[in-house]
JSON list of C-alpha atoms in Angstrom, two decimals:
[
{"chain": "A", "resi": 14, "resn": "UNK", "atom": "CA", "xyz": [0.00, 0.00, 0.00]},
{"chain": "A", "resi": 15, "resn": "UNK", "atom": "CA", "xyz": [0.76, 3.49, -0.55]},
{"chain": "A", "resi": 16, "resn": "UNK", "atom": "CA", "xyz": [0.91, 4.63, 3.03]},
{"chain": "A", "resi": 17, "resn": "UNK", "atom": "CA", "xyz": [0.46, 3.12, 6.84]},
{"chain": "A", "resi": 18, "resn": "UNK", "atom": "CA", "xyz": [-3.04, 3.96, 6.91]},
{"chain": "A", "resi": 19, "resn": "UNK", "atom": "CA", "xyz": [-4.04, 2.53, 3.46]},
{"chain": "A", "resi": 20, "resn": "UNK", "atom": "CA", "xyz": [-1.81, -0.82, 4.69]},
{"chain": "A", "resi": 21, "resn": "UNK", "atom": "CA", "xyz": [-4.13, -0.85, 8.38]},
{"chain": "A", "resi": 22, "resn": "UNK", "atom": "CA", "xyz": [-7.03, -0.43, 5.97]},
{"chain": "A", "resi": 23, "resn": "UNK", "atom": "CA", "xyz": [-6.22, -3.40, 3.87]},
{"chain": "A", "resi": 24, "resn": "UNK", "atom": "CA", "xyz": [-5.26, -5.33, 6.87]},
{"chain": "A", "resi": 25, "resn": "UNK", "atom": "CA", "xyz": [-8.54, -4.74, 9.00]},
{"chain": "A", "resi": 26, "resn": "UNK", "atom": "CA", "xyz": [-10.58, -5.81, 5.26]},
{"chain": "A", "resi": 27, "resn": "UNK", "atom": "CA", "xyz": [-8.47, -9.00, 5.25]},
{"chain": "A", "resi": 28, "resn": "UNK", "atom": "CA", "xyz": [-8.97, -9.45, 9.17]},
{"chain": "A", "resi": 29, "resn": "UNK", "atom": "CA", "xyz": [-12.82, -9.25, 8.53]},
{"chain": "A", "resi": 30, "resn": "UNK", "atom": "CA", "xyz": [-12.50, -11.38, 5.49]},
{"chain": "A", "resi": 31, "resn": "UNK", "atom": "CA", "xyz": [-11.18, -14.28, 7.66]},
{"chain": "A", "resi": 32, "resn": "UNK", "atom": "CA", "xyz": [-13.65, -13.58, 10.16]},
{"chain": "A", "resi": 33, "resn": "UNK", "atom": "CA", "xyz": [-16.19, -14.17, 7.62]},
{"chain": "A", "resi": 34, "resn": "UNK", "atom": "CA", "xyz": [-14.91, -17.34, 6.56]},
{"chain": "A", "resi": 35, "resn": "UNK", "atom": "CA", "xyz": [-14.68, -18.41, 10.46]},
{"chain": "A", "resi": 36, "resn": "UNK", "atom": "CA", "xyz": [-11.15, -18.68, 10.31]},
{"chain": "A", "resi": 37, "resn": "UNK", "atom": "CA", "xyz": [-10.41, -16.49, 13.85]},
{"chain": "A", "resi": 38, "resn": "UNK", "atom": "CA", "xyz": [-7.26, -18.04, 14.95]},
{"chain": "A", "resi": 39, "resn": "UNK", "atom": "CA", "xyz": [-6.23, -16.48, 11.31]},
{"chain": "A", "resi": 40, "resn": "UNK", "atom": "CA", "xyz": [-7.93, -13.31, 11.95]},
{"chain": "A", "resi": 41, "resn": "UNK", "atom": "CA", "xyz": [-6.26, -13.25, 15.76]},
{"chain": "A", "resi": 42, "resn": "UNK", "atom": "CA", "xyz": [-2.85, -13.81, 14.43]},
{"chain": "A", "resi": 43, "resn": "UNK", "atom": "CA", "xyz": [-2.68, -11.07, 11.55]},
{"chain": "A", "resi": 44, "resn": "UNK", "atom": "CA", "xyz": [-4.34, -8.88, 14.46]},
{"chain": "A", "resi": 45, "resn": "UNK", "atom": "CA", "xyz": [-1.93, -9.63, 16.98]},
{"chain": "A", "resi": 46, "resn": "UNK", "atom": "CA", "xyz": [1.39, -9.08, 14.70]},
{"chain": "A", "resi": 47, "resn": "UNK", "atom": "CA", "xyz": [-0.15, -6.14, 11.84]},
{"chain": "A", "resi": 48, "resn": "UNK", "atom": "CA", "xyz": [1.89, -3.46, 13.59]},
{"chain": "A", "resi": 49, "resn": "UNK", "atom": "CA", "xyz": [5.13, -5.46, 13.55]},
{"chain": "A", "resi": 50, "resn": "UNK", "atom": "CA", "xyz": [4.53, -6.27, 10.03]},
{"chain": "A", "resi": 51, "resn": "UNK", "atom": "CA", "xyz": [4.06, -2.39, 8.94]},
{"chain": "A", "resi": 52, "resn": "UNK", "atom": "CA", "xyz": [6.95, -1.59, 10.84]},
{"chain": "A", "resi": 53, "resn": "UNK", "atom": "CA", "xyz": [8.67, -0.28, 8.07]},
{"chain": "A", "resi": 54, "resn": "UNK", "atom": "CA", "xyz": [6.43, 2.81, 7.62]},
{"chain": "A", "resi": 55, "resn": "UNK", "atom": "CA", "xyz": [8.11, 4.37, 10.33]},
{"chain": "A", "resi": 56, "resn": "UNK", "atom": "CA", "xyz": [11.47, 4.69, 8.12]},
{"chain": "A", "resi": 57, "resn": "UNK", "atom": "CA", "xyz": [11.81, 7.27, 5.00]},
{"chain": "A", "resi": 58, "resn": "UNK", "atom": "CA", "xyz": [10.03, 6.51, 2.13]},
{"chain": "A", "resi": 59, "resn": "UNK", "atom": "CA", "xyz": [13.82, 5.90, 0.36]},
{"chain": "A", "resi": 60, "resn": "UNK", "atom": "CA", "xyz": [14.06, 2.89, 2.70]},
{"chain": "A", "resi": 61, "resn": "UNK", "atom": "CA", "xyz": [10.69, 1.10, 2.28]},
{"chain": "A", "resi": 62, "resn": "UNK", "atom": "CA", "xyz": [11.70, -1.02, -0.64]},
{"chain": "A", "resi": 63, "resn": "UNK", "atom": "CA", "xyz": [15.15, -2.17, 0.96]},
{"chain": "A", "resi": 64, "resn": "UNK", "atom": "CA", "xyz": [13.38, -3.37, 4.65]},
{"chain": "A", "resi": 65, "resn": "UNK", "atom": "CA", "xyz": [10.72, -4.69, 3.02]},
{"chain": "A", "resi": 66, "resn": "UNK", "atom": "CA", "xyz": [13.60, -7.48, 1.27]},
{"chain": "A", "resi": 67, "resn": "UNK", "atom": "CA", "xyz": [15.50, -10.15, 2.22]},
{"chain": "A", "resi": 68, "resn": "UNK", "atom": "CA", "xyz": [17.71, -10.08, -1.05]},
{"chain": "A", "resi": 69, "resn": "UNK", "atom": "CA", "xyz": [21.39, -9.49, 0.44]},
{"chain": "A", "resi": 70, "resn": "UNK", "atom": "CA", "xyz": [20.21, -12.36, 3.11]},
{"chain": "A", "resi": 71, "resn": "UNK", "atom": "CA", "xyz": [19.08, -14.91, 0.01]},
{"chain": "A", "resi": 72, "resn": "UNK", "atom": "CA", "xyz": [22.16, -13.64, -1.91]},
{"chain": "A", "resi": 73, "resn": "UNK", "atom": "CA", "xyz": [24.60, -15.26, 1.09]},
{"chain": "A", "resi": 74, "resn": "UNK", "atom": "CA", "xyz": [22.71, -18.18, 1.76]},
{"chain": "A", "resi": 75, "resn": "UNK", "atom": "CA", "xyz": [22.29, -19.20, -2.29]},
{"chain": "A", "resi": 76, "resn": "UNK", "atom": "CA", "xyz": [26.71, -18.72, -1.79]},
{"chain": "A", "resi": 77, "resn": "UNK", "atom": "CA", "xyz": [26.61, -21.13, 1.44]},
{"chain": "A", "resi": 78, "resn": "UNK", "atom": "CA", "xyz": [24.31, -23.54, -0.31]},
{"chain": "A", "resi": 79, "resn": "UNK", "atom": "CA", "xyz": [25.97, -23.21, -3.56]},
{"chain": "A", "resi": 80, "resn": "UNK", "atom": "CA", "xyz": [29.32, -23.79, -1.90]},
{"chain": "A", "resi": 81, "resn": "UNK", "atom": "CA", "xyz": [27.84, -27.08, 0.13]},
{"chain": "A", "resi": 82, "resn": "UNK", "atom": "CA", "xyz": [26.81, -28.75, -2.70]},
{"chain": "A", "resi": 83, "resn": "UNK", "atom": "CA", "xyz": [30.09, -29.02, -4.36]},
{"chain": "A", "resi": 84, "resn": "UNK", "atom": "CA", "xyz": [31.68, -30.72, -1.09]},
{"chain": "A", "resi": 85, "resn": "UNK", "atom": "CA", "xyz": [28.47, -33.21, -1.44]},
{"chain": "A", "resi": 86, "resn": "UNK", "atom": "CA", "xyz": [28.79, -34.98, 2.07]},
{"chain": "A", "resi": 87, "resn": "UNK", "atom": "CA", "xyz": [30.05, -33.72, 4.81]},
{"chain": "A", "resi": 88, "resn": "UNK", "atom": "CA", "xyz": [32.17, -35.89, 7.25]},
{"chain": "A", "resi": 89, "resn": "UNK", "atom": "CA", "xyz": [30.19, -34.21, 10.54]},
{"chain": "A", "resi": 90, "resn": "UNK", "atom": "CA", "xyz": [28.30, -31.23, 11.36]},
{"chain": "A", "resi": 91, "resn": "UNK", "atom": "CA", "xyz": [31.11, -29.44, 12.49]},
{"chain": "A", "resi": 92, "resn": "UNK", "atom": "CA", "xyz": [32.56, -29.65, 8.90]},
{"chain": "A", "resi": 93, "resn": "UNK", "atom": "CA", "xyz": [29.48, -27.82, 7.28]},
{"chain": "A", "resi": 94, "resn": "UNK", "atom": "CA", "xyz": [29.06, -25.06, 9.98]},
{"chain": "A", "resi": 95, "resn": "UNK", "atom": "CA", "xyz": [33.16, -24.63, 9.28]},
{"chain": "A", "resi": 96, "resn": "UNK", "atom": "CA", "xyz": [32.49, -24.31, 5.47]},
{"chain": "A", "resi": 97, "resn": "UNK", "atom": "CA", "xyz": [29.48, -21.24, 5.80]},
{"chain": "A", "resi": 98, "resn": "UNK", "atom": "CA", "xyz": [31.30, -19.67, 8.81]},
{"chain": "A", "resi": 99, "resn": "UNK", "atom": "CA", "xyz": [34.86, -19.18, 6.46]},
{"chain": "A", "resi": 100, "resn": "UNK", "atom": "CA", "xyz": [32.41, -18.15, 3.82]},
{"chain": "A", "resi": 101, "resn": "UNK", "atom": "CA", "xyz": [30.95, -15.32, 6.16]},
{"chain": "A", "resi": 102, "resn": "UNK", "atom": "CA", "xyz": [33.96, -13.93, 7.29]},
{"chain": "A", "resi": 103, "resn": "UNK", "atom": "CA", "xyz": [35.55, -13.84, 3.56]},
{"chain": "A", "resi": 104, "resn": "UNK", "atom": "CA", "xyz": [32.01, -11.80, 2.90]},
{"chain": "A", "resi": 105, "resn": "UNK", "atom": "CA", "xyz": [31.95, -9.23, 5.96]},
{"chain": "A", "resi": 106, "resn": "UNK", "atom": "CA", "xyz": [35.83, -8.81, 5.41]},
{"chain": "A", "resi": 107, "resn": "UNK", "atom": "CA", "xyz": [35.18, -8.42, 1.56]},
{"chain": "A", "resi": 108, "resn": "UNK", "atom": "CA", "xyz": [33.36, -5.88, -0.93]},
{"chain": "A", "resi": 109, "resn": "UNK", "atom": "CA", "xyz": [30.20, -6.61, 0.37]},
{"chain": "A", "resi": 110, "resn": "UNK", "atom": "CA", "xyz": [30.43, -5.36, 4.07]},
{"chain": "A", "resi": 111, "resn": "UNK", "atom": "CA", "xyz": [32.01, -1.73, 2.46]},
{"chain": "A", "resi": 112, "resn": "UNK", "atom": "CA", "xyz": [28.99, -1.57, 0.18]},
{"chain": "A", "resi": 113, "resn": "UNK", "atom": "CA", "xyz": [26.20, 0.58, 1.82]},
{"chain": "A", "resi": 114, "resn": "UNK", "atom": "CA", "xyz": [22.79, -1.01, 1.07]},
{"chain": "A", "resi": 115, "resn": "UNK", "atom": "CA", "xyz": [20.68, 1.75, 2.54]},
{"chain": "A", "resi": 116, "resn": "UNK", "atom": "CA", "xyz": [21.88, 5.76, 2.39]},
{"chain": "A", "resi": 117, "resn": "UNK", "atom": "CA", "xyz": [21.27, 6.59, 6.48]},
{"chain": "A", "resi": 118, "resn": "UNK", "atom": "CA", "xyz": [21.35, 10.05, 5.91]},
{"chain": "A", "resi": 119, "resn": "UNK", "atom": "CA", "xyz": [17.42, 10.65, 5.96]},
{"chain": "A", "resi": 120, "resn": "UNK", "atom": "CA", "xyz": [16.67, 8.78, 9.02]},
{"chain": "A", "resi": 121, "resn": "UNK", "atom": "CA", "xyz": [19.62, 10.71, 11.19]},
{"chain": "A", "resi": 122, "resn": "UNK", "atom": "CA", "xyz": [18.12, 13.62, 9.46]},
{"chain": "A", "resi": 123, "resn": "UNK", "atom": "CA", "xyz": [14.87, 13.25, 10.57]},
{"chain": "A", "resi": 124, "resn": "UNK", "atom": "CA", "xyz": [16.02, 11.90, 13.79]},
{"chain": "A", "resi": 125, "resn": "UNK", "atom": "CA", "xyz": [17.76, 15.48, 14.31]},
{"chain": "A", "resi": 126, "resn": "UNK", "atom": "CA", "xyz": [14.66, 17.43, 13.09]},
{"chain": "A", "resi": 127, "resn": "UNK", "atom": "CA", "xyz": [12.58, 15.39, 15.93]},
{"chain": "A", "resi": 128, "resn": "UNK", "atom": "CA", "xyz": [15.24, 16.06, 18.87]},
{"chain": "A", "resi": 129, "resn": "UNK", "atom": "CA", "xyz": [15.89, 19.55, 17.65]},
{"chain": "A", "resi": 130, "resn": "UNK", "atom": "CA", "xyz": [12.41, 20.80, 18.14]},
{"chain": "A", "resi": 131, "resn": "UNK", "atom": "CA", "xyz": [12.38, 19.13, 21.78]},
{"chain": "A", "resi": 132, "resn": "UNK", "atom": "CA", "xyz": [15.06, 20.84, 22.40]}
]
């Protein structure tokens, strides 16, 4: 949706759907958890599209797997949590952890416009 209150909107129609359809314990769990889920409205409007992804999280683990399936069989499970953990540290040592996957600077902004004016 286009903004918090159009997302609530849609959310309380789907909640009433279920309802409908006696399907509460649905219903009761999109009602309990809707304001964790639309979180992200909080943040810039530059950020939604970035928090609302998992892509640099699927990029690693399609690397781990990727790199697992080569080796085939592992001897233990010490030997596979040795394999992602090496393949971790070469990532958060490597390009990837100097890349910036979200510009901060309207969030501190904001956060300085909000404390300024308590101030």
């Amino acid at each position: 949706q286009e903004n918090r209150r159009a997302a609530q909107e849609k959310a309380d129609a789907v909640i009433a759907d279920l309802r409908a359809q006696r399907l509460t314990r649905a219903a009761d769990l999109i009602e309990e958890s809707i304001d964790e889920t639309l979180t992200y409205y909080g943040f810039p409007d530059s950020h939604w599209r970035k928090i609302r992804t998992n892509n640099p999280l699927e990029r690693i683990m399609k690397e781990i797997r990727r790199r697992t399936r080569v080796v085939g069989a592992f001897p233990d499970g010490q030997s596979c949590l040795n394999l992602a953990a090496a393949r971790l540290r070469h990532i958060a040592a490597g390009k990837w952890s100097a890349r910036k996957y979200m510009n901060m600077a309207p969030l501190y902004q904001e956060q300085h416009q909000t404390h300024g004016a308590v101030a």
